Coordinates of N, CA and C in Angstrom, one line a residue:
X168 N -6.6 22.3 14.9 CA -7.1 22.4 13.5 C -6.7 21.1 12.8
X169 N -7.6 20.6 12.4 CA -7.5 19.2 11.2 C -7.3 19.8 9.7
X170 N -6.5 19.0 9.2 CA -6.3 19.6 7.6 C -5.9 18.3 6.8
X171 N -5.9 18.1 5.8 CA -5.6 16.8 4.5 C -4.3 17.0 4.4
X172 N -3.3 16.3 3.7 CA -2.3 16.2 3.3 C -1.8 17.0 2.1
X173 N -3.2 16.7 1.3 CA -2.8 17.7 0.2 C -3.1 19.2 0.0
X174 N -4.3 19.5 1.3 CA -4.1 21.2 1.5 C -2.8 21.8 1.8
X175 N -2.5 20.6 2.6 CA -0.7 21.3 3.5 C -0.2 21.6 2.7
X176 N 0.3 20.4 1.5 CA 1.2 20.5 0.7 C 1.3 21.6 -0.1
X177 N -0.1 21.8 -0.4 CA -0.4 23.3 -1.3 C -0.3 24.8 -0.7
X178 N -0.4 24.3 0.9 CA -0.2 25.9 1.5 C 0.8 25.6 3.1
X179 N 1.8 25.0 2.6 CA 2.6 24.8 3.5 C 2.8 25.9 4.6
X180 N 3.5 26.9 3.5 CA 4.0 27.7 4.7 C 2.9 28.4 5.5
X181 N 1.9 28.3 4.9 CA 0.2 29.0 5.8 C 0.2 28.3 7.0
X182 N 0.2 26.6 6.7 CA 0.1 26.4 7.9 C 1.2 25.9 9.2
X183 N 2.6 26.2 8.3 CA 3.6 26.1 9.3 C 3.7 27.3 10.1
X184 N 2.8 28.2 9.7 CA 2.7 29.9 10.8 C 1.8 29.3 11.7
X185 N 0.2 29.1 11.5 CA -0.3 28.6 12.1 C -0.3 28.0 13.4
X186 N 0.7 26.7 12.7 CA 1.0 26.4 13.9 C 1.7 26.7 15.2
X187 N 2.4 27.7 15.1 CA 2.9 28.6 16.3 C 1.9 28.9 17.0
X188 N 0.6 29.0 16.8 CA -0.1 29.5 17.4 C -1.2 27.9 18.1
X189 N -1.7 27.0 17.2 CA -2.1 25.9 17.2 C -1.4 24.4 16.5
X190 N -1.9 23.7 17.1 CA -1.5 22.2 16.6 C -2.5 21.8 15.1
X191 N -1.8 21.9 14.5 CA -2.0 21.1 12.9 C -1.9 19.7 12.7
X192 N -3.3 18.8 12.9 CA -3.5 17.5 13.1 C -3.1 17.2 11.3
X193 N -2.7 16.8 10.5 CA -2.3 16.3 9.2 C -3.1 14.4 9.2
X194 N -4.5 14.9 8.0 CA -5.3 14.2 8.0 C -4.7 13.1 6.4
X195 N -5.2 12.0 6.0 CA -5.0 11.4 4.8 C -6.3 10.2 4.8
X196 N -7.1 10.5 3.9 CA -8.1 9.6 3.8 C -8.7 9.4 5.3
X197 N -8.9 10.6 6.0 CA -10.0 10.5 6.5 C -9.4 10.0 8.3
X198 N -8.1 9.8 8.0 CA -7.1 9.4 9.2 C -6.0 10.4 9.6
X199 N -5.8 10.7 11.4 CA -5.0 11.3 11.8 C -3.4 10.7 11.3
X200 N -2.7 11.3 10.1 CA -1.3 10.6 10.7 C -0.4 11.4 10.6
X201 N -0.1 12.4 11.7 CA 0.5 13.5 11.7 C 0.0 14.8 12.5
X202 N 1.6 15.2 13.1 CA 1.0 16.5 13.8 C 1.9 17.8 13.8
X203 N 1.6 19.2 13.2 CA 2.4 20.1 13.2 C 2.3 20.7 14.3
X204 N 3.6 21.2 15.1 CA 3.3 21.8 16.5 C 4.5 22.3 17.2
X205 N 3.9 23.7 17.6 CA 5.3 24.0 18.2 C 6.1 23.9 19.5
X206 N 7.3 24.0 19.3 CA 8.3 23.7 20.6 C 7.7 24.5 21.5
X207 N 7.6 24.7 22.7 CA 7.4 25.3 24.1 C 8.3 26.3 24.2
X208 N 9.6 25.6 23.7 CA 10.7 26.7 24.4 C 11.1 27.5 23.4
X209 N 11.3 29.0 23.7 CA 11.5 29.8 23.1 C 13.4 29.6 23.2
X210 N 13.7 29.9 21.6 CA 15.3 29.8 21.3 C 15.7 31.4 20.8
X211 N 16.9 31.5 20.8 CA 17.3 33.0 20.4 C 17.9 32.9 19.3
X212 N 17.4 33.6 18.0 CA 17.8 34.1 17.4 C 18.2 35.3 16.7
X213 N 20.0 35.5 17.0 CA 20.6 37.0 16.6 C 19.3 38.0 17.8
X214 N 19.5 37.4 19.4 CA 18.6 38.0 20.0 C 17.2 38.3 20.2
X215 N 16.7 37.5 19.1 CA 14.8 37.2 19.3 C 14.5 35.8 19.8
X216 N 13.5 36.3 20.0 CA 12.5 35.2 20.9 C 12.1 34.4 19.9
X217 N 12.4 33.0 19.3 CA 11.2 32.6 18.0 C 10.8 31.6 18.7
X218 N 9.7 30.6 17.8 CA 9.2 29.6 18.3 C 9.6 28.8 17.3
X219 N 10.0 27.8 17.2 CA 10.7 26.5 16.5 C 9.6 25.9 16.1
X220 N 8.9 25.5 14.2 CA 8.1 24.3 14.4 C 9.0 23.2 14.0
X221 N 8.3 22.0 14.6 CA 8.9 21.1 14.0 C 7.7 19.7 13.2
X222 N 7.8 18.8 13.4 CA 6.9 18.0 12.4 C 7.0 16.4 13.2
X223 N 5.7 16.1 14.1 CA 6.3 15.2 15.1 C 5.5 13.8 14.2
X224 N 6.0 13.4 12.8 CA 5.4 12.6 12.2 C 6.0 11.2 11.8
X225 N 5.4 10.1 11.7 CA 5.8 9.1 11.0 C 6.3 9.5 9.8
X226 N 6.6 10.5 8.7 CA 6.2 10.3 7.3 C 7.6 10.7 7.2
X227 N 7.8 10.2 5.8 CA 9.0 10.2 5.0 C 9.5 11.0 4.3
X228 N 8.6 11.8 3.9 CA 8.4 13.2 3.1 C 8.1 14.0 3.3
X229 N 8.7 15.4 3.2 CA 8.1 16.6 3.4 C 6.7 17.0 2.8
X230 N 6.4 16.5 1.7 CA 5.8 16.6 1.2 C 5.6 18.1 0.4
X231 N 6.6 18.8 0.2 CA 6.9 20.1 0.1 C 7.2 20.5 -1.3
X232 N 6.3 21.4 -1.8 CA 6.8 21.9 -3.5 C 7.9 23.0 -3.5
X233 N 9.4 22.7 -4.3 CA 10.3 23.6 -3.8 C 11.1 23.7 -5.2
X234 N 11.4 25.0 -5.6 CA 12.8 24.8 -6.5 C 13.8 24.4 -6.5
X235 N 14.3 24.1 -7.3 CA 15.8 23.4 -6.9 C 16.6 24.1 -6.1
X236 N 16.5 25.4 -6.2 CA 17.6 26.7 -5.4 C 17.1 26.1 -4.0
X237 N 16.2 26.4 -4.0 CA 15.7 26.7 -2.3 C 15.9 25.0 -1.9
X238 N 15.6 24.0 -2.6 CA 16.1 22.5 -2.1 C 17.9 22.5 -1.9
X239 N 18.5 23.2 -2.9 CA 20.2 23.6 -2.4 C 20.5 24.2 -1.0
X240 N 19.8 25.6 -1.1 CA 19.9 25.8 0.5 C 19.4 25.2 1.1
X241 N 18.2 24.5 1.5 CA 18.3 23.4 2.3 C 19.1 22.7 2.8
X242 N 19.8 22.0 1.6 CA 20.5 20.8 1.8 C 21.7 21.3 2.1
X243 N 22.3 22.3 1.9 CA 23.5 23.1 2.1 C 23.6 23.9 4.2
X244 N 22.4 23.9 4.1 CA 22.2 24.2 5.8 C 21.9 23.2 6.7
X245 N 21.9 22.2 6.3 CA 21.2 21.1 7.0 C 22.3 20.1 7.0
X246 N 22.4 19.2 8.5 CA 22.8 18.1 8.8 C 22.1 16.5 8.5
X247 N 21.2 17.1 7.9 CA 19.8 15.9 7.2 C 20.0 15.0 5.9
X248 N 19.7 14.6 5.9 CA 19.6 13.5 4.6 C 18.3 13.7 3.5
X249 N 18.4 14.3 2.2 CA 16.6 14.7 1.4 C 17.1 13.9 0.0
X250 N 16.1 13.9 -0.7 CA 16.0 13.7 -2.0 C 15.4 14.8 -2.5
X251 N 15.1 15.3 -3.6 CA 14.2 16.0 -4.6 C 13.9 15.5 -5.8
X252 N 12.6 15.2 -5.4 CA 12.5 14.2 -6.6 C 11.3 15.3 -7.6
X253 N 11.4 15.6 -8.3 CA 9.8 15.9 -9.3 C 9.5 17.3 -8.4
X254 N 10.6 18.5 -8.1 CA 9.9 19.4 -7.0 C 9.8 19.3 -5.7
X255 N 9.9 17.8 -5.3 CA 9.3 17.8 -3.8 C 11.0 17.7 -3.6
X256 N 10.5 18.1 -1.9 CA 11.8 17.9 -1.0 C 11.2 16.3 0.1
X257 N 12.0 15.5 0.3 CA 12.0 14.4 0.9 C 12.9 14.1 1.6
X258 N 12.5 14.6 3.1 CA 13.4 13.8 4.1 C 13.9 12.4 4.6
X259 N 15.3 12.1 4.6 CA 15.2 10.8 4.7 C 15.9 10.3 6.0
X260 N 15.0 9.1 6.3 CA 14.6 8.8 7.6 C 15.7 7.8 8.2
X261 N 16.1 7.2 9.3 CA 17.3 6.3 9.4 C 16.0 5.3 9.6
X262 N 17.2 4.3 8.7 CA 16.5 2.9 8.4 C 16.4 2.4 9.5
X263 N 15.6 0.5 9.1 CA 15.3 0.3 10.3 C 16.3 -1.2 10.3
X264 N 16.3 -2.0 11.3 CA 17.1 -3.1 11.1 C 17.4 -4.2 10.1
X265 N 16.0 -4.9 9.0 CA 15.9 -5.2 8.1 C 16.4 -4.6 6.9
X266 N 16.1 -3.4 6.8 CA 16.4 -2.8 5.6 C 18.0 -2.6 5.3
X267 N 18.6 -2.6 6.6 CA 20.0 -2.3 7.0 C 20.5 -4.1 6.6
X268 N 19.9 -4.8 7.1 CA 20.6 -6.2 6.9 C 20.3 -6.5 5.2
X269 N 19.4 -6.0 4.5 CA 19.1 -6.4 3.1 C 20.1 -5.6 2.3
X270 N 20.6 -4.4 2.5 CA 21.6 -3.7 2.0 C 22.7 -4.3 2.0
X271 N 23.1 -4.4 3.3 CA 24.4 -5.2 3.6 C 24.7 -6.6 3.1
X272 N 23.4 -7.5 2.8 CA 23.8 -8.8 2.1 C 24.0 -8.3 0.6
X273 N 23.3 -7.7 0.0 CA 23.2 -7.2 -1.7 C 24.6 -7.0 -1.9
X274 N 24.7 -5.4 -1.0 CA 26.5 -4.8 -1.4 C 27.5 -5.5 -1.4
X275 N 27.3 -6.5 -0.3 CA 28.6 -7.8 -0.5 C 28.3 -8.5 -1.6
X276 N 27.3 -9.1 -2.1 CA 27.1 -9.6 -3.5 C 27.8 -9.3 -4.1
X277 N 27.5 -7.8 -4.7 CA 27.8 -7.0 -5.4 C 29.2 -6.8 -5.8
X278 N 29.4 -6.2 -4.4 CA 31.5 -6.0 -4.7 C 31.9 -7.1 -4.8
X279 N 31.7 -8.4 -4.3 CA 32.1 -9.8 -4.9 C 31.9 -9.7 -6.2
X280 N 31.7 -9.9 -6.5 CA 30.8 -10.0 -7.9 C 32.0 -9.1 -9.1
X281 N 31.8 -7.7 -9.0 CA 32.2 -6.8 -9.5 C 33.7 -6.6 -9.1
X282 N 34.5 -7.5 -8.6 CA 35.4 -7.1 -8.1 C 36.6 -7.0 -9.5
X283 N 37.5 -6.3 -9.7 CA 38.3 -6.4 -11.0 C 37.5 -6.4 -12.8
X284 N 36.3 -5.2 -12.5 CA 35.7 -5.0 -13.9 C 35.9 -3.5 -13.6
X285 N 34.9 -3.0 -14.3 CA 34.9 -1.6 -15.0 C 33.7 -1.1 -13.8
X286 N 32.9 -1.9 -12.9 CA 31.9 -1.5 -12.8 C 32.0 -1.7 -10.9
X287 N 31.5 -0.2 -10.5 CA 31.7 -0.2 -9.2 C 30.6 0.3 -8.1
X288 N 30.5 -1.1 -7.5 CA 28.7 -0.6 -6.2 C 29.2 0.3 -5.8
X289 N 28.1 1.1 -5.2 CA 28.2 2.1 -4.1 C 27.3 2.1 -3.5
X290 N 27.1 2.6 -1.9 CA 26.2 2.2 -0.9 C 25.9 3.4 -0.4
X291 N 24.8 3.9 -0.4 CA 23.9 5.4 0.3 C 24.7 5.5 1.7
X292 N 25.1 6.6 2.2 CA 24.7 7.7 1.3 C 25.3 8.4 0.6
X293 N 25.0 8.5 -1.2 CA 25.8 9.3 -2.2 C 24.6 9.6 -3.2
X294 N 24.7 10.7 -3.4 CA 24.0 11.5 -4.2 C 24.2 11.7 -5.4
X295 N 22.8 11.5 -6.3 CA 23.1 11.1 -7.8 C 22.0 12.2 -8.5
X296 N 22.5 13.2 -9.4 CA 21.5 13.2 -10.0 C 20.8 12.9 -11.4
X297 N 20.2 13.3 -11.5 CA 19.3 12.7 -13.1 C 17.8 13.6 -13.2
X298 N 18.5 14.0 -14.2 CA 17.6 15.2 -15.2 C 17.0 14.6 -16.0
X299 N 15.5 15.0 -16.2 CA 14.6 14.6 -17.3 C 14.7 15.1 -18.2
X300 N 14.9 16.7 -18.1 CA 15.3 17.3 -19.3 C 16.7 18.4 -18.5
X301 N 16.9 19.1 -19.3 CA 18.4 20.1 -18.8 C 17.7 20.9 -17.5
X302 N 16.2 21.5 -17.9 CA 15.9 22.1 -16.7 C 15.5 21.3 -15.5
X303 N 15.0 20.2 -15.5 CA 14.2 19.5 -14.4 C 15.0 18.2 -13.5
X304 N 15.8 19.4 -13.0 CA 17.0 18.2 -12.1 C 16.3 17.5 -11.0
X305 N 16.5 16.2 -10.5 CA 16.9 15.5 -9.7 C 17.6 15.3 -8.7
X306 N 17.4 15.0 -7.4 CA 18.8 14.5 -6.8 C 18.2 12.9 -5.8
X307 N 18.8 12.1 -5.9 CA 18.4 11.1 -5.0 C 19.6 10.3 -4.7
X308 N 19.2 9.6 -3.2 CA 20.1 8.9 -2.7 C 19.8 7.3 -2.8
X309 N 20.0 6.7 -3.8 CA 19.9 5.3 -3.9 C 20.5 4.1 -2.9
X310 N 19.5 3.1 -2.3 CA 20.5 2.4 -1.0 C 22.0 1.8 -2.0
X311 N 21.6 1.5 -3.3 CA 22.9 0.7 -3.2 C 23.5 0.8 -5.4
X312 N 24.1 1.4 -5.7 CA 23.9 1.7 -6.9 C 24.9 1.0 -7.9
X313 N 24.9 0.5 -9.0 CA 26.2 0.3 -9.7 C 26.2 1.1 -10.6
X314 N 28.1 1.6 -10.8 CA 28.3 2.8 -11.9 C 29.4 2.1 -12.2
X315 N 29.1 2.3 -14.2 CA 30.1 1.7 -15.1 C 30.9 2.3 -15.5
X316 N 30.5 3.9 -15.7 CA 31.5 4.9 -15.7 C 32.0 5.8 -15.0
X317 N 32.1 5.0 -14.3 CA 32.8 6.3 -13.1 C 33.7 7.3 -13.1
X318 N 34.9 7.1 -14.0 CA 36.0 7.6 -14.1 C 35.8 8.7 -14.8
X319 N 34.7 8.8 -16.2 CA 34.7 9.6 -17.0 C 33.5 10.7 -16.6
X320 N 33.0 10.2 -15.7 CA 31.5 11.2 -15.2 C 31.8 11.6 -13.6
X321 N 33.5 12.0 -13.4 CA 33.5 12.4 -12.0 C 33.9 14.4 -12.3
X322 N 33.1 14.9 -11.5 CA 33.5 16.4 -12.0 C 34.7 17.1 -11.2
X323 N 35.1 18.0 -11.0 CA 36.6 18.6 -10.1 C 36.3 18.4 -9.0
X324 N 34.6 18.4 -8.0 CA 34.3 18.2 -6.7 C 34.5 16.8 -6.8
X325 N 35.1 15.8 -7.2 CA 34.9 14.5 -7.2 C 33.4 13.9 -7.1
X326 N 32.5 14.4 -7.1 CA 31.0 14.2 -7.5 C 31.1 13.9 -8.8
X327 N 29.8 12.3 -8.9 CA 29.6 11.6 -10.0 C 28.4 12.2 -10.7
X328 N 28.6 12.2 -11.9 CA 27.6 13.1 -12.7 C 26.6 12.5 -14.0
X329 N 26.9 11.3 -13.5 CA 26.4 10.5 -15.0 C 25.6 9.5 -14.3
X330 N 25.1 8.4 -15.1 CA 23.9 7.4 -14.7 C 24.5 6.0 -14.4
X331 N 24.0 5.9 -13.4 CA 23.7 4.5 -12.8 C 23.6 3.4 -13.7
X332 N 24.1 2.5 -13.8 CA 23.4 1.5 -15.1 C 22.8 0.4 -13.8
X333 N 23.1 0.3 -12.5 CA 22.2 -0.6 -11.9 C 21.5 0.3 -10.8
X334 N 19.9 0.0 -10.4 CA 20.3 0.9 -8.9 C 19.0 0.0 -8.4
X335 N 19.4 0.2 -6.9 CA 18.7 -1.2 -5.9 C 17.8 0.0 -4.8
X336 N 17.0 -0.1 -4.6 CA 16.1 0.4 -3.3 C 15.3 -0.5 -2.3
X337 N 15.9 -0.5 -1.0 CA 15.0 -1.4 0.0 C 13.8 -1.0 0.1
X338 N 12.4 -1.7 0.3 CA 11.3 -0.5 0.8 C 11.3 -0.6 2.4
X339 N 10.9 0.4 2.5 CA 10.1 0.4 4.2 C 8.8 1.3 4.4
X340 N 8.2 1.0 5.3 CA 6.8 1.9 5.2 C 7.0 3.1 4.6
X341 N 7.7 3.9 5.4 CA 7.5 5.1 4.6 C 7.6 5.4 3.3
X342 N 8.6 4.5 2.2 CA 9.5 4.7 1.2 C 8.5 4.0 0.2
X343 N 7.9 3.1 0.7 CA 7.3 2.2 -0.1 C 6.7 2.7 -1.6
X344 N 5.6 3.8 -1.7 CA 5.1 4.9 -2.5 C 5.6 5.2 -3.4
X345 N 7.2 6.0 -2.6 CA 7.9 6.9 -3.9 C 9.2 5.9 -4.9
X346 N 9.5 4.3 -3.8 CA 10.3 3.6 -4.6 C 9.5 2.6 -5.6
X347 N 8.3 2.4 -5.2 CA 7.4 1.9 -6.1 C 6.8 2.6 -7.7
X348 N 6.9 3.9 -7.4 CA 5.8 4.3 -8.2 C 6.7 6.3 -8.9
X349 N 7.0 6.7 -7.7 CA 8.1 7.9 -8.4 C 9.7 7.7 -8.6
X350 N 10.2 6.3 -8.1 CA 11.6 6.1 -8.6 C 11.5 5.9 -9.6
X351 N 10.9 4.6 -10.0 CA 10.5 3.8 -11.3 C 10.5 4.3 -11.7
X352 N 9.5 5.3 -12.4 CA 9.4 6.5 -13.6 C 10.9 7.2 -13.0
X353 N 11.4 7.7 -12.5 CA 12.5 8.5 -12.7 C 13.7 7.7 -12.8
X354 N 14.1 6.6 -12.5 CA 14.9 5.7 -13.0 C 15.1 5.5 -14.8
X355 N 13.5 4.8 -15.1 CA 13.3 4.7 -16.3 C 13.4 5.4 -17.2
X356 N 12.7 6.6 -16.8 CA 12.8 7.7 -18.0 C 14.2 8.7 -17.8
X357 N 15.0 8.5 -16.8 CA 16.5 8.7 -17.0 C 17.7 7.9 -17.1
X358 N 17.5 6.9 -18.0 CA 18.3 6.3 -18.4 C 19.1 5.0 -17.9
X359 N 18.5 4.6 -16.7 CA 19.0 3.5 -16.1 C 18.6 2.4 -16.6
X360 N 19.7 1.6 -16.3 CA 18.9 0.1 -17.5 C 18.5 -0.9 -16.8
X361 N 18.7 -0.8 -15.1 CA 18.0 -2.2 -14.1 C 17.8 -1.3 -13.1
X362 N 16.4 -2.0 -12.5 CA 15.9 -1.5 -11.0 C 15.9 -3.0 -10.4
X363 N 16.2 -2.8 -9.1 CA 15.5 -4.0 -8.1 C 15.4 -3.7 -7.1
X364 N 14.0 -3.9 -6.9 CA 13.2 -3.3 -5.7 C 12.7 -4.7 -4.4
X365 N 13.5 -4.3 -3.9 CA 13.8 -5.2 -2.5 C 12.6 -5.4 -1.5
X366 N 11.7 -6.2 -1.2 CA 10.5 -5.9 -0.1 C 10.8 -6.6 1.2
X367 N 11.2 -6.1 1.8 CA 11.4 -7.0 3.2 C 10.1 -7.9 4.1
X368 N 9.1 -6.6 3.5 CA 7.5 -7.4 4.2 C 7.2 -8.9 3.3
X369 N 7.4 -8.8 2.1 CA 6.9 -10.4 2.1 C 8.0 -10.9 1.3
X370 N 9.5 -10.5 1.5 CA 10.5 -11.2 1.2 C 10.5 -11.8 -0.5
X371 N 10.7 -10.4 -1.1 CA 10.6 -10.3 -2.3 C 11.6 -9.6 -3.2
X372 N 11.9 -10.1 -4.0 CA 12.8 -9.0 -5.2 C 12.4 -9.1 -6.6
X373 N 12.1 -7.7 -6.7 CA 11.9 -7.5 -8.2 C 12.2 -6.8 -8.5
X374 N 13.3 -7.8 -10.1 CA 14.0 -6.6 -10.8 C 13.5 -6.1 -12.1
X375 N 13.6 -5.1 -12.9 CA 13.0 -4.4 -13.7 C 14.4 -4.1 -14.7
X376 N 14.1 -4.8 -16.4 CA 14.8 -4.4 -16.9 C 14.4 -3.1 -17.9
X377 N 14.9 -2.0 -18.0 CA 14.2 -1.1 -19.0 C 15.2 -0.7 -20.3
X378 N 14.2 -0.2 -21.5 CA 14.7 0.3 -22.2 C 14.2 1.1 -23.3
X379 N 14.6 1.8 -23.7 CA 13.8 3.0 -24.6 C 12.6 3.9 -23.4
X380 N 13.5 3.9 -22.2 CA 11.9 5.1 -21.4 C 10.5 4.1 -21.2
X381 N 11.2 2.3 -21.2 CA 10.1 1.6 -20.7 C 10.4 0.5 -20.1
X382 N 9.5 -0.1 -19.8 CA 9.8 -1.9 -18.8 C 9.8 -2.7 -19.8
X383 N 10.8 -3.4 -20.7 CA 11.4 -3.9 -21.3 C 10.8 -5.4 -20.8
X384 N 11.5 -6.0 -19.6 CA 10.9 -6.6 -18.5 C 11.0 -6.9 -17.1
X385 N 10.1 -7.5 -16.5 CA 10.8 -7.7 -14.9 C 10.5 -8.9 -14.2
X386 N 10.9 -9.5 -13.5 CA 10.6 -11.1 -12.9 C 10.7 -10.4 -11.2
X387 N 9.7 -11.6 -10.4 CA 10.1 -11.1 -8.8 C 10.1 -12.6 -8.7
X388 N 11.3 -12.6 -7.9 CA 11.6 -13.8 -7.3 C 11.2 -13.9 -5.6
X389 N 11.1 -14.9 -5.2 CA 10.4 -15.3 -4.2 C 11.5 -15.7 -3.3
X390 N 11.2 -16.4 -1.7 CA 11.6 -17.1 -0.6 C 12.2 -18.4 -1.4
X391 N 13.5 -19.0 -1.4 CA 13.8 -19.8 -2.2 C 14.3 -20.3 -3.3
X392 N 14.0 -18.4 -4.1 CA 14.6 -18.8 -5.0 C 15.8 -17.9 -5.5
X393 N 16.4 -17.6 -6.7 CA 18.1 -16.9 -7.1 C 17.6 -15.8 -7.4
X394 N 17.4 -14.5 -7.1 CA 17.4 -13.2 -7.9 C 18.5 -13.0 -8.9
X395 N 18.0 -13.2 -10.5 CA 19.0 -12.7 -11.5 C 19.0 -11.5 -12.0
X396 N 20.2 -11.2 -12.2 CA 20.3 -9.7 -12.9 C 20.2 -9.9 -14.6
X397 N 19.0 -8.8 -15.2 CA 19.2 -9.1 -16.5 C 20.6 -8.8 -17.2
X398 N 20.8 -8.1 -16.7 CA 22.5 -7.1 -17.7 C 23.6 -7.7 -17.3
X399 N 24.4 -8.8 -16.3 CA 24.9 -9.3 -15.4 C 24.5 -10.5 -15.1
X400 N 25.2 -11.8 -16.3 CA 24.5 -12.8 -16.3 C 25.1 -13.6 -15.1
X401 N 26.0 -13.2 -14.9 CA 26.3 -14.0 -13.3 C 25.8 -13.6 -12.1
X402 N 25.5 -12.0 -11.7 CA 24.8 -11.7 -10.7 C 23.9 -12.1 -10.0
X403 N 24.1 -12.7 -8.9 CA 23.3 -13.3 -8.9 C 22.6 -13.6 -6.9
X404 N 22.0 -13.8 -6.0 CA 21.7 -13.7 -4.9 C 20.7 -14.1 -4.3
X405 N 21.3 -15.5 -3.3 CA 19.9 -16.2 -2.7 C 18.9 -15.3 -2.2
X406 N 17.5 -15.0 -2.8 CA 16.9 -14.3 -1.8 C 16.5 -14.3 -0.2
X407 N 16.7 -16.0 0.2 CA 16.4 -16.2 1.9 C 17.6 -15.0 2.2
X408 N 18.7 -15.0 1.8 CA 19.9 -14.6 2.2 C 19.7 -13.2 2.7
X409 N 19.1 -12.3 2.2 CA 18.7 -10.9 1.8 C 18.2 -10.9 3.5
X410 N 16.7 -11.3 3.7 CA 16.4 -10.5 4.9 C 16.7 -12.1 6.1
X411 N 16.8 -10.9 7.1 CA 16.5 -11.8 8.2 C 15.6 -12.7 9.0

């Protein structure tokens, strides 16, 4: 059975039954990229026979509409890495070698940089949330974040509870979409005051200054030249340096 991306997403669990029975080709504009299908081998559960699906896909996202409860148990039962961004649940993927080397040059920047202030990088994976309003939580795992208040926004779990004033995301295929176009808005309109969005494909950084719930401004620097931080007039980082 062939089906779109956005049927799935609307009747998920219809067709995660399904597929116990048949393979669920997951179509998008008209292209195979994705297959729901189940395991062969029967596992025992509390003594039954079930059939395991699993999701043998490129993609980065579940693509899944969920409440925050049911995204808790999730993430509470699982050995996995998600975000919840806007409802959806998003699984996150192990990076790939670039993305790993563009992290690792920035965060050294960074704690150079930051070393003996008020203000302290932190490197994924650590989980941040940000509410748009009191009901409509958040949770994401930023590759590489700076927090200015840390001391005052930690709760008795030692979990940070307040906002980012910097936060950095590498793209990679999969990621590309939601750090382009659903971080942004959820950065922005929760309070963060710099984004910079890292491209390894054509060796790019753009950072985004916001304010008031908008793009304030943003510059992308190129192969050759300094990525500056608006808020952090010294911050600063060869871009050749960044990827490999």
């Amino acid at each position: 059975m062939k089906v779109n991306s956005t049927e799935l997403q609307n009747n998920f669990g219809k067709f995660l039954m399904l597929a116990a029975q048949e393979d669920i080709i997951i179509t998008r504009n008209g292209t195979e990229i994705a297959k729901l299908t189940a395991l062969n081998d029967q596992l025992q559960d509390h003594g039954r026979a079930v059939n395991q699906v699993h999701e043998n896909a490129p993609l980065y996202g579940y693509g899944k509409k969920a409440t925050y409860e049911e995204f808790l148990q999730l993430w509470h039962d699982s050995d996995e890495r998600y975000e919840y961004i806007d409802g959806e649940i998003y699984l996150l993927a192990s990076p790939k070698t670039a993305h790993q080397i563009a992290v690792g040059e920035i965060y050294g920047s960074f704690y150079n940089y930051f070393q003996g202030s008020n203000c302290t990088p932190i490197v994924a994976p650590y989980d941040i949330e940000l509410r748009r309003t009191s009901e409509q939580i958040n949770i994401v795992q930023p590759d590489i974040m700076v927090i200015c208040d840390l001391e005052e926004h930690l709760d008795d779990n030692d979990y940070y509870k307040g906002i980012p004033t910097l936060i950095v995301e590498v793209l990679s295929k999969g990621t590309r979409r939601k750090d382009l176009i659903k971080k942004l808005d959820l950065y922005m309109s929760c309070g963060v005051k710099e984004y910079w969005i890292v491209n390894p494909d054509n060796k790019e950084v753009t950072v985004y200054l916001f304010a008031e719930q908008n793009i304030q401004e943003f510059t992308t620097f190129k192969q050759n030249e300094i990525a500056q931080s608006y808020l952090f007039e010294k911050l600063k980082i060869e871009v050749q340096r960044i990827f490999r």
